[in-house]
């Protein structure tokens, strides 16, 4: 199983590129998340409903871990759902280390795009824009990473996504 990771502000592109590819994603239980989940499901994505609220988040994490152990690939935005922008949170390290699953860092760039004024500066490619979806080399995290090493692995993941972003930007021009 694999965990594809990109920044929250670029999540519309994987929705399209990976439609009907047996991917799963975690979507908020909020009203906006309900609409988003229905949209993603129409594109063939399997949806796990989660929340930043502790109980709902734990239940969603358990379901995601079960799916990963069964071989289901997953897409996550490690800086979502509320940020801070481009700063990975610990859930991705926990999942990759304990499932276990490889992490596939993704960088996304568009030759022309709108950027929303939201916290994540969500990117929407403009019509006829060239879009590059760059998947970097897989990251294999060791099993059962202790809490005192999580920050190190978060930095490794952030650096890998940022390198993939730079490569996507280089290739889209």
Coordinates of C-alpha atoms in Angstrom, one line a residue:
X1 CA 0.0 0.0 0.0
X2 CA 1.1 3.6 -0.6
X3 CA 0.2 7.0 0.9
X4 CA 0.3 9.7 -1.7
X5 CA 1.0 13.1 -0.1
X6 CA 0.6 16.6 -1.6
X7 CA -0.2 19.9 0.0
X8 CA -3.9 20.7 0.8
X9 CA -3.9 23.6 -1.7
X10 CA -3.1 21.3 -4.6
X11 CA -5.7 18.6 -3.8
X12 CA -8.0 19.2 -6.8
X13 CA -5.3 17.9 -9.2
X14 CA -5.0 14.4 -7.7
X15 CA -8.8 14.2 -7.7
X16 CA -8.7 14.4 -11.5
X17 CA -5.4 12.6 -12.3
X18 CA -6.2 9.6 -10.1
X19 CA -9.9 9.3 -10.8
X20 CA -11.2 5.7 -10.9
X21 CA -7.7 4.4 -9.8
X22 CA -8.9 2.7 -6.6
X23 CA -7.7 5.5 -4.3
X24 CA -9.0 6.5 -0.9
X25 CA -8.9 9.8 0.8
X26 CA -9.9 11.3 4.1
X27 CA -12.5 14.0 4.0
X28 CA -13.9 16.2 6.8
X29 CA -17.2 15.5 8.4
X30 CA -18.2 19.2 8.1
X31 CA -20.9 20.4 5.7
X32 CA -18.3 21.4 3.2
X33 CA -16.7 18.0 3.6
X34 CA -20.0 16.3 2.9
X35 CA -20.2 18.1 -0.4
X36 CA -16.6 17.5 -1.2
X37 CA -16.9 13.8 -0.3
X38 CA -19.8 13.4 -2.7
X39 CA -17.8 15.1 -5.4
X40 CA -14.8 12.9 -4.8
X41 CA -16.9 9.7 -4.7
X42 CA -18.3 10.6 -8.1
X43 CA -14.7 10.5 -9.4
X44 CA -14.3 6.9 -8.0
X45 CA -12.5 7.7 -4.8
X46 CA -13.2 5.7 -1.6
X47 CA -14.0 8.2 1.2
X48 CA -13.1 7.9 4.9
X49 CA -14.8 10.6 6.9
X50 CA -12.7 12.2 9.5
X51 CA -12.4 15.3 11.6
X52 CA -9.9 17.2 13.7
X53 CA -12.1 16.4 16.7
X54 CA -10.3 13.8 18.8
X55 CA -12.9 11.0 18.7
X56 CA -13.8 11.4 15.1
X57 CA -10.2 11.7 14.1
X58 CA -9.2 8.5 15.9
X59 CA -12.1 6.6 14.2
X60 CA -11.0 7.9 10.8
X61 CA -7.4 7.0 11.5
X62 CA -8.4 3.4 12.5
X63 CA -10.4 3.0 9.3
X64 CA -7.6 4.4 7.2
X65 CA -5.1 2.0 8.8
X66 CA -7.4 -0.9 8.2
X67 CA -7.7 0.0 4.5
X68 CA -3.9 0.5 4.2
X69 CA -3.3 -2.9 5.8
X70 CA -5.7 -4.4 3.3
X71 CA -3.6 -2.9 0.4
X72 CA -5.8 0.2 -0.3
X73 CA -3.7 3.1 -1.5
X74 CA -4.5 6.4 0.2
X75 CA -4.1 10.1 -0.6
X76 CA -3.5 12.6 2.2
X77 CA -2.8 16.3 2.5
X78 CA -0.5 16.3 5.5
X79 CA -1.0 20.0 6.2
X80 CA -4.8 19.7 6.2
X81 CA -7.6 20.2 7.0
X82 CA -6.7 23.5 8.7
X83 CA -3.0 24.1 8.4
X84 CA -0.6 25.6 9.0
X85 CA 0.0 25.7 5.2
X86 CA 2.8 23.3 4.0
X87 CA 3.6 22.0 7.5
X88 CA 3.0 18.3 7.8
X89 CA 1.2 16.9 10.8
X90 CA 2.0 13.7 12.7
X91 CA -0.8 11.5 11.4
X92 CA 1.0 10.8 8.1
X93 CA 4.1 9.5 10.0
X94 CA 2.0 7.3 12.2
X95 CA 0.1 5.8 9.3
X96 CA 3.2 5.1 7.2
X97 CA 5.2 3.7 10.0
X98 CA 2.5 1.5 11.5
X99 CA 0.5 0.3 8.5
X100 CA 3.3 0.0 7.0
X101 CA 3.0 1.9 3.7
X102 CA 5.4 3.8 1.5
X103 CA 4.9 7.6 1.1
X104 CA 4.8 8.9 -2.4
X105 CA 5.6 12.7 -2.3
X106 CA 3.8 14.6 -5.1
X107 CA 4.4 18.1 -6.4
X108 CA 1.8 19.9 -8.6
X109 CA 2.2 23.0 -10.7
X110 CA 0.1 24.7 -13.4
X111 CA 1.2 27.1 -16.0
X112 CA -1.9 29.3 -15.2
X113 CA -4.1 29.0 -12.2
X114 CA -6.3 30.8 -9.8
X115 CA -5.3 30.8 -6.1
X116 CA -8.1 31.3 -3.6
X117 CA -7.7 33.5 -0.6
X118 CA -8.2 30.6 1.8
X119 CA -5.6 29.5 4.4
X120 CA -4.1 27.0 1.9
X121 CA -4.2 29.3 -1.2
X122 CA -6.1 26.6 -3.0
X123 CA -4.9 26.3 -6.6
X124 CA -7.5 25.8 -9.4
X125 CA -5.8 25.4 -12.8
X126 CA -7.3 27.7 -15.5
X127 CA -8.8 26.3 -18.6
X128 CA -6.2 25.0 -21.1
X129 CA -3.4 25.4 -18.5
X130 CA -0.5 22.9 -18.6
X131 CA -0.5 20.9 -15.4
X132 CA 2.4 18.8 -14.2
X133 CA 1.9 16.1 -11.5
X134 CA 5.3 15.0 -10.3
X135 CA 5.6 11.9 -8.2
X136 CA 9.0 11.7 -6.4
X137 CA 10.8 8.6 -5.2
X138 CA 9.0 6.7 -2.5
X139 CA 9.9 7.2 1.1
X140 CA 10.1 4.2 3.4
X141 CA 9.8 5.0 7.0
X142 CA 11.0 2.6 9.7
X143 CA 8.3 0.7 11.7
X144 CA 7.1 2.0 15.0
X145 CA 8.7 5.4 15.0
X146 CA 8.9 6.7 18.6
X147 CA 7.4 10.1 19.4
X148 CA 10.8 11.8 19.8
X149 CA 11.6 11.0 16.1
X150 CA 8.4 12.1 14.5
X151 CA 9.5 15.7 14.0
X152 CA 12.5 14.4 12.0
X153 CA 10.3 12.4 9.7
X154 CA 7.8 15.2 9.3
X155 CA 10.7 17.3 8.0
X156 CA 11.8 14.6 5.6
X157 CA 8.3 14.4 4.2
X158 CA 8.0 18.2 3.9
X159 CA 11.4 18.4 2.2
X160 CA 10.3 15.6 -0.3
X161 CA 7.1 17.3 -1.1
X162 CA 8.8 20.7 -1.6
X163 CA 11.4 19.1 -3.9
X164 CA 8.6 17.5 -5.9
X165 CA 6.9 20.9 -6.1
X166 CA 10.1 22.5 -7.5
X167 CA 10.4 19.8 -10.1
X168 CA 6.7 20.2 -11.1
X169 CA 7.2 23.9 -11.5
X170 CA 10.4 23.4 -13.5
X171 CA 8.6 21.0 -15.9
X172 CA 5.4 23.0 -16.3
X173 CA 7.2 26.0 -17.8

